[in-house]
mmCIF file of C-alpha atoms in Angstrom:
data_model
loop_
_atom_site.group_PDB
_atom_site.id
_atom_site.type_symbol
_atom_site.label_atom_id
_atom_site.label_comp_id
_atom_site.label_asym_id
_atom_site.label_seq_id
_atom_site.Cartn_x
_atom_site.Cartn_y
_atom_site.Cartn_z
ATOM 1 C CA MET A 1 11.842 5.398 18.785
ATOM 2 C CA SER A 2 14.947 7.497 18.412
ATOM 3 C CA ASP A 3 14.904 11.196 19.237
ATOM 4 C CA LEU A 4 13.520 13.037 16.207
ATOM 5 C CA ARG A 5 15.538 16.097 17.123
ATOM 6 C CA ALA A 6 18.706 14.192 16.307
ATOM 7 C CA PRO A 7 18.461 12.167 13.094
ATOM 8 C CA ASP A 8 21.283 9.645 12.871
ATOM 9 C CA THR A 9 22.805 9.925 9.410
ATOM 10 C CA SER A 10 24.399 6.495 9.656
ATOM 11 C CA ARG A 11 21.124 4.573 9.586
ATOM 12 C CA PRO A 12 17.373 4.983 8.995
ATOM 13 C CA LEU A 13 15.287 6.952 11.455
ATOM 14 C CA ALA A 14 13.553 4.686 13.925
ATOM 15 C CA TRP A 15 10.112 5.694 12.662
ATOM 16 C CA LEU A 16 11.037 4.091 9.340
ATOM 17 C CA ARG A 17 11.390 0.709 11.036
ATOM 18 C CA PRO A 18 8.428 -1.472 12.016
ATOM 19 C CA LYS A 19 7.484 -1.436 15.675
ATOM 20 C CA ARG A 20 6.357 -4.309 17.863
ATOM 21 C CA ARG A 21 2.609 -4.509 17.417
ATOM 22 C CA ARG A 22 0.645 -4.131 20.620
ATOM 23 C CA ARG A 23 -1.917 -6.732 21.520
ATOM 24 C CA ARG A 24 -4.899 -4.536 20.641
ATOM 25 C CA GLU A 25 -3.322 -2.740 17.700
ATOM 26 C CA ALA A 26 -5.354 -2.684 14.483
ATOM 27 C CA PRO A 27 -4.510 -5.475 12.027
ATOM 28 C CA PHE A 28 -2.953 -5.041 8.625
ATOM 29 C CA ARG A 29 -4.978 -3.607 5.763
ATOM 30 C CA TYR A 30 -4.533 -5.275 2.378
ATOM 31 C CA LEU A 31 -4.414 -3.084 -0.734
ATOM 32 C CA LEU A 32 -4.438 -4.335 -4.306
ATOM 33 C CA ASP A 33 -2.863 -2.558 -7.257
ATOM 34 C CA SER A 34 -5.423 -1.658 -9.948
ATOM 35 C CA ARG A 35 -3.355 -3.304 -12.697
ATOM 36 C CA LEU A 36 -3.087 -6.512 -10.697
ATOM 37 C CA PHE A 37 -6.830 -6.475 -10.002
ATOM 38 C CA ARG A 38 -7.567 -6.224 -13.720
ATOM 39 C CA ARG A 39 -5.083 -9.022 -14.438
ATOM 40 C CA LEU A 40 -6.762 -11.337 -11.935
ATOM 41 C CA THR A 41 -10.346 -10.589 -13.017
ATOM 42 C CA ALA A 42 -9.920 -10.251 -16.795
ATOM 43 C CA PRO A 43 -11.329 -12.871 -19.182
ATOM 44 C CA GLY A 44 -8.761 -15.632 -19.368
ATOM 45 C CA GLY A 45 -7.276 -14.619 -16.027
ATOM 46 C CA GLU A 46 -8.562 -17.684 -14.170
ATOM 47 C CA ALA A 47 -5.098 -19.258 -13.966
ATOM 48 C CA ALA A 48 -3.576 -16.026 -12.621
ATOM 49 C CA LEU A 49 -6.290 -15.785 -9.972
ATOM 50 C CA ALA A 50 -5.706 -19.397 -8.986
ATOM 51 C CA GLY A 51 -1.981 -18.691 -8.718
ATOM 52 C CA PHE A 52 -2.681 -15.667 -6.525
ATOM 53 C CA ARG A 53 -4.921 -17.712 -4.238
ATOM 54 C CA ALA A 54 -2.269 -20.423 -3.959
ATOM 55 C CA SER A 55 0.400 -17.898 -2.981
ATOM 56 C CA VAL A 56 -1.911 -16.339 -0.382
ATOM 57 C CA ARG A 57 -2.458 -19.770 1.169
ATOM 58 C CA HIS A 58 1.236 -20.671 0.991
ATOM 59 C CA LEU A 59 2.278 -17.548 2.908
ATOM 60 C CA GLY A 60 -0.660 -17.716 5.294
ATOM 61 C CA LEU A 61 -2.046 -14.280 4.423
ATOM 62 C CA GLY A 62 -5.699 -15.276 4.198
ATOM 63 C CA PRO A 63 -8.216 -16.884 6.548
ATOM 64 C CA GLY A 64 -7.977 -20.591 5.778
ATOM 65 C CA GLU A 65 -8.669 -21.119 2.087
ATOM 66 C CA GLY A 66 -10.032 -17.620 1.565
ATOM 67 C CA LEU A 67 -8.582 -14.286 0.525
ATOM 68 C CA PRO A 68 -7.537 -11.586 2.983
ATOM 69 C CA ALA A 69 -9.759 -8.504 3.237
ATOM 70 C CA LEU A 70 -8.392 -6.969 0.047
ATOM 71 C CA GLU A 71 -9.242 -3.373 -0.809
ATOM 72 C CA LEU A 72 -8.810 -0.812 -3.565
ATOM 73 C CA SER A 73 -8.109 2.828 -2.821
ATOM 74 C CA PRO A 74 -10.864 5.218 -3.987
ATOM 75 C CA MET A 75 -8.703 6.338 -6.924
ATOM 76 C CA ALA A 76 -7.939 2.721 -7.875
ATOM 77 C CA PHE A 77 -11.673 1.947 -7.575
ATOM 78 C CA LEU A 78 -12.466 4.426 -10.338
ATOM 79 C CA GLU A 79 -9.638 3.018 -12.434
ATOM 80 C CA VAL A 80 -10.783 -0.619 -12.282
ATOM 81 C CA ILE A 81 -14.428 0.138 -13.097
ATOM 82 C CA GLY A 82 -13.290 2.204 -16.081
ATOM 83 C CA VAL A 83 -14.552 5.610 -14.947
ATOM 84 C CA ASN A 84 -12.315 8.560 -15.705
ATOM 85 C CA PRO A 85 -12.365 11.285 -13.053
ATOM 86 C CA PRO A 86 -14.391 14.317 -14.179
ATOM 87 C CA HIS A 87 -12.167 16.905 -15.841
ATOM 88 C CA PHE A 88 -12.360 20.568 -14.907
ATOM 89 C CA ASP A 89 -10.182 23.366 -16.159
ATOM 90 C CA PHE A 90 -8.148 25.470 -13.779
ATOM 91 C CA PHE A 91 -9.556 28.911 -13.039
ATOM 92 C CA PRO A 92 -8.137 32.317 -12.036
ATOM 93 C CA LEU A 93 -7.975 33.219 -8.355
ATOM 94 C CA ILE A 94 -9.535 36.350 -6.943
ATOM 95 C CA PRO A 95 -7.088 39.251 -6.338
ATOM 96 C CA GLU A 96 -7.670 39.172 -2.561
ATOM 97 C CA VAL A 97 -5.700 35.910 -2.163
ATOM 98 C CA LEU A 98 -2.874 36.695 -4.595
ATOM 99 C CA LYS A 99 -0.398 37.854 -1.969
ATOM 100 C CA CYS A 100 1.965 36.416 0.629
ATOM 101 C CA GLY A 101 0.344 35.006 3.723
ATOM 102 C CA GLU A 102 -2.927 34.076 2.024
ATOM 103 C CA SER A 103 -2.171 30.444 1.191
ATOM 104 C CA LEU A 104 -4.873 29.107 3.526
ATOM 105 C CA LYS A 105 -7.547 31.309 1.972
ATOM 106 C CA ALA A 106 -6.349 30.429 -1.528
ATOM 107 C CA THR A 107 -6.346 26.666 -0.975
ATOM 108 C CA THR A 108 -9.701 26.768 0.803
ATOM 109 C CA LEU A 109 -11.188 28.744 -2.063
ATOM 110 C CA VAL A 110 -9.938 26.217 -4.637
ATOM 111 C CA VAL A 111 -11.179 23.169 -2.732
ATOM 112 C CA LYS A 112 -14.620 24.581 -1.951
ATOM 113 C CA HIS A 113 -15.165 25.711 -5.518
ATOM 114 C CA ILE A 114 -14.090 22.449 -7.150
ATOM 115 C CA GLU A 115 -15.750 20.185 -4.571
ATOM 116 C CA ALA A 116 -19.141 21.655 -5.434
ATOM 117 C CA ARG A 117 -18.501 20.847 -9.096
ATOM 118 C CA PHE A 118 -17.373 17.288 -8.368
ATOM 119 C CA ARG A 119 -20.509 16.666 -6.320
ATOM 120 C CA ARG A 120 -22.616 17.532 -9.372
ATOM 121 C CA ALA A 121 -20.518 15.556 -11.864
ATOM 122 C CA PRO A 122 -22.752 12.926 -13.530
ATOM 123 C CA GLU A 123 -19.890 10.407 -13.962
ATOM 124 C CA ILE A 124 -19.529 9.783 -10.237
ATOM 125 C CA GLN A 125 -23.132 9.858 -9.078
ATOM 126 C CA PRO A 126 -24.171 6.736 -7.122
ATOM 127 C CA ASP A 127 -26.688 5.391 -9.656
ATOM 128 C CA PRO A 128 -24.391 5.290 -12.714
ATOM 129 C CA LEU A 129 -21.535 3.928 -10.583
ATOM 130 C CA ASN A 130 -23.785 1.193 -9.205
ATOM 131 C CA LYS A 131 -25.000 0.322 -12.693
ATOM 132 C CA ARG A 132 -21.420 0.073 -13.945
ATOM 133 C CA ILE A 133 -20.468 -2.204 -11.048
ATOM 134 C CA GLU A 134 -23.411 -4.538 -11.705
ATOM 135 C CA GLU A 135 -22.542 -4.754 -15.417
ATOM 136 C CA LEU A 136 -18.925 -5.622 -14.680
ATOM 137 C CA ARG A 137 -19.848 -8.280 -12.142
ATOM 138 C CA GLN A 138 -22.340 -9.952 -14.446
ATOM 139 C CA ALA A 139 -19.766 -10.126 -17.249
ATOM 140 C CA MET A 140 -17.092 -11.591 -14.957
ATOM 141 C CA ASP A 141 -16.206 -15.224 -14.400
ATOM 142 C CA PRO A 142 -17.956 -16.367 -11.184
ATOM 143 C CA ALA A 143 -14.578 -17.587 -9.893
ATOM 144 C CA ALA A 144 -13.581 -13.917 -9.480
ATOM 145 C CA HIS A 145 -16.769 -12.757 -7.750
ATOM 146 C CA ASP A 146 -15.337 -12.974 -4.244
ATOM 147 C CA LEU A 147 -12.352 -10.813 -5.245
ATOM 148 C CA PHE A 148 -14.623 -8.378 -7.076
ATOM 149 C CA ASP A 149 -16.970 -8.104 -4.108
ATOM 150 C CA LEU A 150 -14.103 -7.515 -1.697
ATOM 151 C CA CYS A 151 -12.460 -4.783 -3.751
ATOM 152 C CA VAL A 152 -15.368 -3.139 -5.555
ATOM 153 C CA THR A 153 -18.812 -3.978 -4.167
ATOM 154 C CA ARG A 154 -17.719 -3.706 -0.517
ATOM 155 C CA VAL A 155 -15.805 -0.456 -1.092
ATOM 156 C CA PHE A 156 -18.703 1.165 -2.942
ATOM 157 C CA SER A 157 -21.228 0.195 -0.257
ATOM 158 C CA ARG A 158 -19.071 1.528 2.587
ATOM 159 C CA ASP A 159 -20.658 4.368 4.575
ATOM 160 C CA GLY A 160 -19.241 7.709 3.521
ATOM 161 C CA PHE A 161 -17.490 6.381 0.417
ATOM 162 C CA GLU A 162 -19.146 8.900 -1.915
ATOM 163 C CA ASP A 163 -18.014 11.810 0.264
ATOM 164 C CA GLN A 164 -14.501 10.379 0.538
ATOM 165 C CA LEU A 165 -14.275 9.992 -3.235
ATOM 166 C CA VAL A 166 -15.396 13.580 -3.853
ATOM 167 C CA ARG A 167 -12.971 14.943 -1.248
ATOM 168 C CA GLN A 168 -10.036 13.013 -2.669
ATOM 169 C CA LEU A 169 -10.801 14.174 -6.204
ATOM 170 C CA SER A 170 -11.140 17.764 -4.968
ATOM 171 C CA PHE A 171 -7.849 17.712 -3.098
ATOM 172 C CA ASP A 172 -6.062 16.111 -6.033
ATOM 173 C CA PHE A 173 -7.265 19.052 -8.140
ATOM 174 C CA LEU A 174 -5.752 21.326 -5.482
ATOM 175 C CA TYR A 175 -2.427 19.459 -5.599
ATOM 176 C CA ARG A 176 -2.266 20.022 -9.363
ATOM 177 C CA PHE A 177 -3.471 23.621 -9.304
ATOM 178 C CA PRO A 178 -0.964 26.075 -10.877
ATOM 179 C CA PHE A 179 -0.679 28.619 -8.090
ATOM 180 C CA PRO A 180 1.082 31.895 -8.962
ATOM 181 C CA GLU A 181 4.662 32.316 -7.823
ATOM 182 C CA VAL A 182 3.752 34.605 -4.928
ATOM 183 C CA LEU A 183 1.833 31.731 -3.302
ATOM 184 C CA ARG A 184 3.579 28.656 -4.668
ATOM 185 C CA GLU A 185 6.061 27.953 -1.881
ATOM 186 C CA GLU A 186 3.582 28.731 0.899
ATOM 187 C CA VAL A 187 1.061 26.384 -0.656
ATOM 188 C CA PHE A 188 3.649 23.647 -1.064
ATOM 189 C CA ASP A 189 4.485 23.884 2.638
ATOM 190 C CA PHE A 190 0.780 23.545 3.354
ATOM 191 C CA LEU A 191 0.521 20.483 1.111
ATOM 192 C CA CYS A 192 3.537 18.866 2.786
ATOM 193 C CA ALA A 193 1.527 18.873 6.005
ATOM 194 C CA SER A 194 -0.841 16.327 4.447
ATOM 195 C CA LEU A 195 1.870 13.685 4.772
ATOM 196 C CA PHE A 196 1.637 13.949 8.547
ATOM 197 C CA GLY A 197 -2.123 13.767 9.022
ATOM 198 C CA THR A 198 -4.448 10.842 9.613
ATOM 199 C CA GLU A 199 -7.374 12.130 7.594
ATOM 200 C CA ASP A 200 -8.486 10.188 4.513
ATOM 201 C CA SER A 201 -9.440 13.307 2.550
ATOM 202 C CA VAL A 202 -6.194 13.247 0.575
ATOM 203 C CA ALA A 203 -5.458 10.278 -1.688
ATOM 204 C CA GLY A 204 -2.135 8.483 -1.572
ATOM 205 C CA LEU A 205 -1.903 9.384 -5.256
ATOM 206 C CA SER A 206 -1.959 13.076 -4.329
ATOM 207 C CA LYS A 207 0.580 12.663 -1.553
ATOM 208 C CA MET A 208 2.930 11.064 -4.041
ATOM 209 C CA ARG A 209 2.851 14.348 -5.968
ATOM 210 C CA VAL A 210 4.430 15.960 -2.897
ATOM 211 C CA ILE A 211 6.982 13.185 -2.512
ATOM 212 C CA LYS A 212 8.012 13.610 -6.156
ATOM 213 C CA VAL A 213 8.809 17.304 -5.537
ATOM 214 C CA LEU A 214 10.621 16.460 -2.290
ATOM 215 C CA TRP A 215 12.713 13.885 -4.142
ATOM 216 C CA ASP A 216 13.623 16.331 -6.917
ATOM 217 C CA ARG A 217 14.715 18.874 -4.313
ATOM 218 C CA ALA A 218 16.655 16.310 -2.282
ATOM 219 C CA TYR A 219 18.384 14.641 -5.226
ATOM 220 C CA PRO A 220 21.355 17.062 -5.523
ATOM 221 C CA ARG A 221 21.963 16.869 -1.757
ATOM 222 C CA LEU A 222 21.779 13.083 -1.820
ATOM 223 C CA LEU A 223 24.372 12.899 -4.585
ATOM 224 C CA LYS A 224 26.656 15.289 -2.742
ATOM 225 C CA GLY A 225 26.208 13.617 0.629
ATOM 226 C CA ASN A 226 26.737 10.067 -0.666
ATOM 227 C CA PRO A 227 29.599 10.180 -3.205
ATOM 228 C CA GLY A 228 30.231 6.447 -2.877
ATOM 229 C CA ALA A 229 26.636 5.607 -3.824
ATOM 230 C CA ARG A 230 26.221 7.903 -6.815
ATOM 231 C CA GLY A 231 25.186 5.096 -9.162
ATOM 232 C CA GLU A 232 22.585 3.768 -6.735
ATOM 233 C CA ILE A 233 21.043 7.195 -6.199
ATOM 234 C CA GLN A 234 20.955 7.861 -9.934
ATOM 235 C CA ALA A 235 19.131 4.546 -10.360
ATOM 236 C CA LEU A 236 16.587 5.654 -7.757
ATOM 237 C CA ASP A 237 16.115 8.924 -9.625
ATOM 238 C CA ARG A 238 15.266 7.016 -12.799
ATOM 239 C CA GLU A 239 12.447 5.319 -10.896
ATOM 240 C CA MET A 240 11.098 8.586 -9.501
ATOM 241 C CA LYS A 241 9.683 9.862 -12.788
ATOM 242 C CA PRO A 242 5.895 9.648 -12.495
ATOM 243 C CA ARG A 243 4.255 11.924 -15.036
ATOM 244 C CA THR A 244 0.728 10.681 -15.704
ATOM 245 C CA ARG A 245 -2.152 9.926 -13.383
ATOM 246 C CA ALA A 246 -1.574 6.208 -13.997
ATOM 247 C CA ASP A 247 2.055 6.612 -12.901
ATOM 248 C CA TYR A 248 1.063 8.289 -9.640
ATOM 249 C CA LEU A 249 -1.600 5.635 -9.098
ATOM 250 C CA ALA A 250 1.101 2.959 -9.320
ATOM 251 C CA PHE A 251 3.175 4.823 -6.715
ATOM 252 C CA GLU A 252 0.198 5.167 -4.364
ATOM 253 C CA LEU A 253 0.741 1.729 -2.837
ATOM 254 C CA VAL A 254 4.355 2.604 -1.992
ATOM 255 C CA HIS A 255 3.112 5.522 0.085
ATOM 256 C CA HIS A 256 0.633 3.411 2.040
ATOM 257 C CA ALA A 257 3.040 0.516 2.564
ATOM 258 C CA ILE A 258 5.583 2.890 4.131
ATOM 259 C CA LEU A 259 3.359 5.084 6.317
ATOM 260 C CA GLY A 260 0.167 3.070 6.719
ATOM 261 C CA LEU A 261 -3.450 3.753 5.869
ATOM 262 C CA ALA A 262 -5.312 6.531 7.656
ATOM 263 C CA ALA A 263 -8.332 5.329 9.621
ATOM 264 C CA LYS A 264 -10.135 7.140 12.446
ATOM 265 C CA ASN A 265 -7.230 9.305 13.623
ATOM 266 C CA ARG A 266 -4.683 6.516 13.435
ATOM 267 C CA PHE A 267 -2.674 4.611 10.874
ATOM 268 C CA ARG A 268 -2.934 0.907 10.146
ATOM 269 C CA PRO A 269 -0.058 -1.005 8.557
ATOM 270 C CA VAL A 270 -0.605 -1.997 4.930
ATOM 271 C CA THR A 271 0.360 -5.053 2.939
ATOM 272 C CA ALA A 272 0.152 -3.934 -0.705
ATOM 273 C CA PHE A 273 0.090 -6.328 -3.667
ATOM 274 C CA THR A 274 1.494 -4.880 -6.869
ATOM 275 C CA LEU A 275 2.273 -6.011 -10.400
ATOM 276 C CA GLU A 276 5.858 -4.753 -10.242
ATOM 277 C CA SER A 277 9.215 -6.464 -9.816
ATOM 278 C CA GLU A 278 10.871 -6.774 -6.418
ATOM 279 C CA GLU A 279 13.760 -4.631 -7.646
ATOM 280 C CA ARG A 280 11.456 -1.820 -8.749
ATOM 281 C CA ILE A 281 9.327 -1.670 -5.610
ATOM 282 C CA LYS A 282 12.433 -1.652 -3.418
ATOM 283 C CA ALA A 283 13.915 1.222 -5.429
ATOM 284 C CA ARG A 284 10.718 3.255 -5.227
ATOM 285 C CA ALA A 285 10.345 2.655 -1.505
ATOM 286 C CA ILE A 286 13.970 3.606 -0.794
ATOM 287 C CA ALA A 287 13.580 6.773 -2.853
ATOM 288 C CA TYR A 288 10.347 7.626 -1.021
ATOM 289 C CA LYS A 289 11.926 7.136 2.401
ATOM 290 C CA SER A 290 15.029 9.076 1.420
ATOM 291 C CA ALA A 291 12.982 12.010 0.110
ATOM 292 C CA LEU A 292 10.965 12.127 3.309
ATOM 293 C CA ARG A 293 14.076 11.782 5.446
ATOM 294 C CA SER A 294 15.722 14.653 3.571
ATOM 295 C CA PHE A 295 12.656 16.819 4.154
ATOM 296 C CA LEU A 296 12.694 16.098 7.893
ATOM 297 C CA ASP A 297 16.407 16.888 8.028
ATOM 298 C CA GLN A 298 15.727 20.332 6.583
ATOM 299 C CA ILE A 299 13.007 21.518 8.942
ATOM 300 C CA SER A 300 13.489 23.119 12.340
ATOM 301 C CA ARG A 301 13.725 21.422 15.708
ATOM 302 C CA SER A 302 10.462 23.012 16.836
ATOM 303 C CA ASP A 303 8.655 21.699 13.751
ATOM 304 C CA LEU A 304 10.021 18.215 14.414
ATOM 305 C CA GLU A 305 8.730 18.417 17.970
ATOM 306 C CA THR A 306 5.307 19.419 16.669
ATOM 307 C CA LEU A 307 5.295 16.494 14.248
ATOM 308 C CA ARG A 308 6.542 13.925 16.747
ATOM 309 C CA PRO A 309 3.095 12.409 17.613
ATOM 310 C CA ASN A 310 2.287 12.007 13.922
ATOM 311 C CA LEU A 311 5.626 10.437 13.091
ATOM 312 C CA GLU A 312 5.251 7.951 15.921
ATOM 313 C CA GLY A 313 1.825 7.005 14.554
ATOM 314 C CA TRP A 314 3.102 5.826 11.166
ATOM 315 C CA LYS A 315 2.935 2.066 10.593
ATOM 316 C CA PRO A 316 5.403 0.533 8.115
ATOM 317 C CA GLY A 317 4.002 -2.457 6.255
ATOM 318 C CA ALA A 318 5.062 -4.528 3.273
ATOM 319 C CA LEU A 319 5.019 -4.540 -0.523
ATOM 320 C CA VAL A 320 4.315 -7.787 -2.369
ATOM 321 C CA PRO A 321 5.747 -8.094 -5.903
ATOM 322 C CA CYS A 322 3.426 -10.321 -7.968
ATOM 323 C CA HIS A 323 4.173 -12.015 -11.272
ATOM 324 C CA GLU A 324 1.980 -11.931 -14.368
ATOM 325 C CA ASP A 325 0.749 -15.424 -13.457
ATOM 326 C CA GLY A 326 -0.592 -14.074 -10.165
ATOM 327 C CA THR A 327 1.936 -15.821 -7.958
ATOM 328 C CA PHE A 328 4.337 -14.272 -5.480
ATOM 329 C CA GLU A 329 7.057 -15.635 -3.223
ATOM 330 C CA VAL A 330 8.169 -12.805 -0.957
ATOM 331 C CA LEU A 331 6.945 -9.878 1.086
ATOM 332 C CA VAL A 332 9.203 -6.827 1.194
ATOM 333 C CA PRO A 333 8.927 -5.108 4.608
ATOM 334 C CA THR A 334 9.317 -1.388 3.958
ATOM 335 C CA GLY A 335 10.754 -0.758 7.408
ATOM 336 C CA ASP A 336 13.734 -2.977 6.563
ATOM 337 C CA LEU A 337 14.764 -0.930 3.540
ATOM 338 C CA PRO A 338 17.683 1.518 3.840
ATOM 339 C CA VAL A 339 17.516 5.299 3.706
ATOM 340 C CA PHE A 340 19.943 7.680 2.027
ATOM 341 C CA GLY A 341 20.643 10.837 4.009
ATOM 342 C CA GLY A 342 21.727 14.126 2.476
ATOM 343 C CA GLU A 343 23.341 17.268 3.818
ATOM 344 C CA LYS A 344 21.444 19.171 6.477
ATOM 345 C CA LYS A 345 21.132 22.928 6.549
ATOM 346 C CA PRO A 346 24.072 24.145 8.667
ATOM 347 C CA SER A 347 21.809 26.242 10.877
ATOM 348 C CA GLN A 348 19.581 23.266 11.596
ATOM 349 C CA THR A 349 22.121 20.518 12.217
ATOM 350 C CA LEU A 350 20.787 18.649 15.216
ATOM 351 C CA GLU A 351 22.888 16.849 17.777
ATOM 352 C CA ARG A 352 21.837 13.668 19.508
ATOM 353 C CA PRO A 353 21.634 14.052 23.280
ATOM 354 C CA ALA A 354 23.931 11.764 25.216
ATOM 355 C CA GLY A 355 22.495 8.329 25.865
ATOM 356 C CA SER A 356 19.745 8.579 23.213
ATOM 357 C CA GLU A 357 21.055 6.020 20.717
ATOM 358 C CA ALA A 358 18.330 4.351 18.705
ATOM 359 C CA THR A 359 17.345 0.852 19.761
ATOM 360 C CA PRO A 360 16.455 -1.645 17.018
ATOM 361 C CA GLU A 361 12.820 -2.668 17.120
ATOM 362 C CA PRO A 362 11.834 -6.324 16.610
ATOM 363 C CA GLY A 363 11.549 -6.971 12.907
ATOM 364 C CA GLY A 364 13.507 -3.824 12.084
ATOM 365 C CA ALA A 365 16.885 -3.533 10.468
ATOM 366 C CA GLU A 366 19.891 -1.421 11.264
ATOM 367 C CA VAL A 367 20.825 -0.943 7.620
ATOM 368 C CA SER A 368 22.888 1.934 6.283
ATOM 369 C CA ALA A 369 22.694 3.062 2.703
ATOM 370 C CA GLU A 370 25.495 5.513 3.161
#
């Protein structure tokens, strides 16, 4: 890995390229987009499911004739079983936390308060969720039962899933909470830290809310720093316009395919199947990586040193663009995609120590977008 204290603006940071997998390293995780899941399991979707199976076999992604261990994220799980997350209105904060330096108290207060309400919400109690799952399975074509059991039944029966679901819903409420101006920037800095952790308390959907803000802040610098690629960057900006929960849910797989999936204090690389075009998923992944790169370029050397272990733990994976008929031909490795770099803060421009040039990793790509 290249020295994080000296980002090379002529090519992607080394942590954005896939590394050689060690012999005992955890295998890939396989995530399925909620829209694609519904397409494959809907009435009349038998041909699409058969096409998906054929493509899995053709590219050798499954065990023999079977499917890989496909999963849905907790937020996608709710989406595919047709359960809307419980809605709660925002509430005023107590005066004691409405001042600079109290962001930790403020965020803790919000999460604790809303988590207690989510735990009591009737929509996401185990019994009604289990009943809904049984009804859906009974109404489904038996040909789709193995896919349904992989993505829904197995996820729901996983130890700790109920707690994980409640935590992710609670933190997503926090990420949307309209903090007053006196706290807003402090809280955003706190939320940015979630990108660098290995806990599963924060959904990829929520982390994409942070990436969207980082992109909006980086966009002017990217245009200024890459005058010859103005049209390309503007095209990326058009893709980075998630507004609804469904939009952020679609972006969730991009996040996991670039950084990996958190599991027991480590990340596992993700292969994510999505019902989007190859052009679109590449644009979204490049924008994501460029936003994150711009953020890292703006923080201090000491902060980069603190983050180094987390950055080295990220595991780039692949996005798989699927057609409406369920088939797919290519995997798009996210580590191979280029990164646009913007202007650094003058006071934080970092120089590469002599002899610390980045070395390409197997499967990586020395590609410059600049």
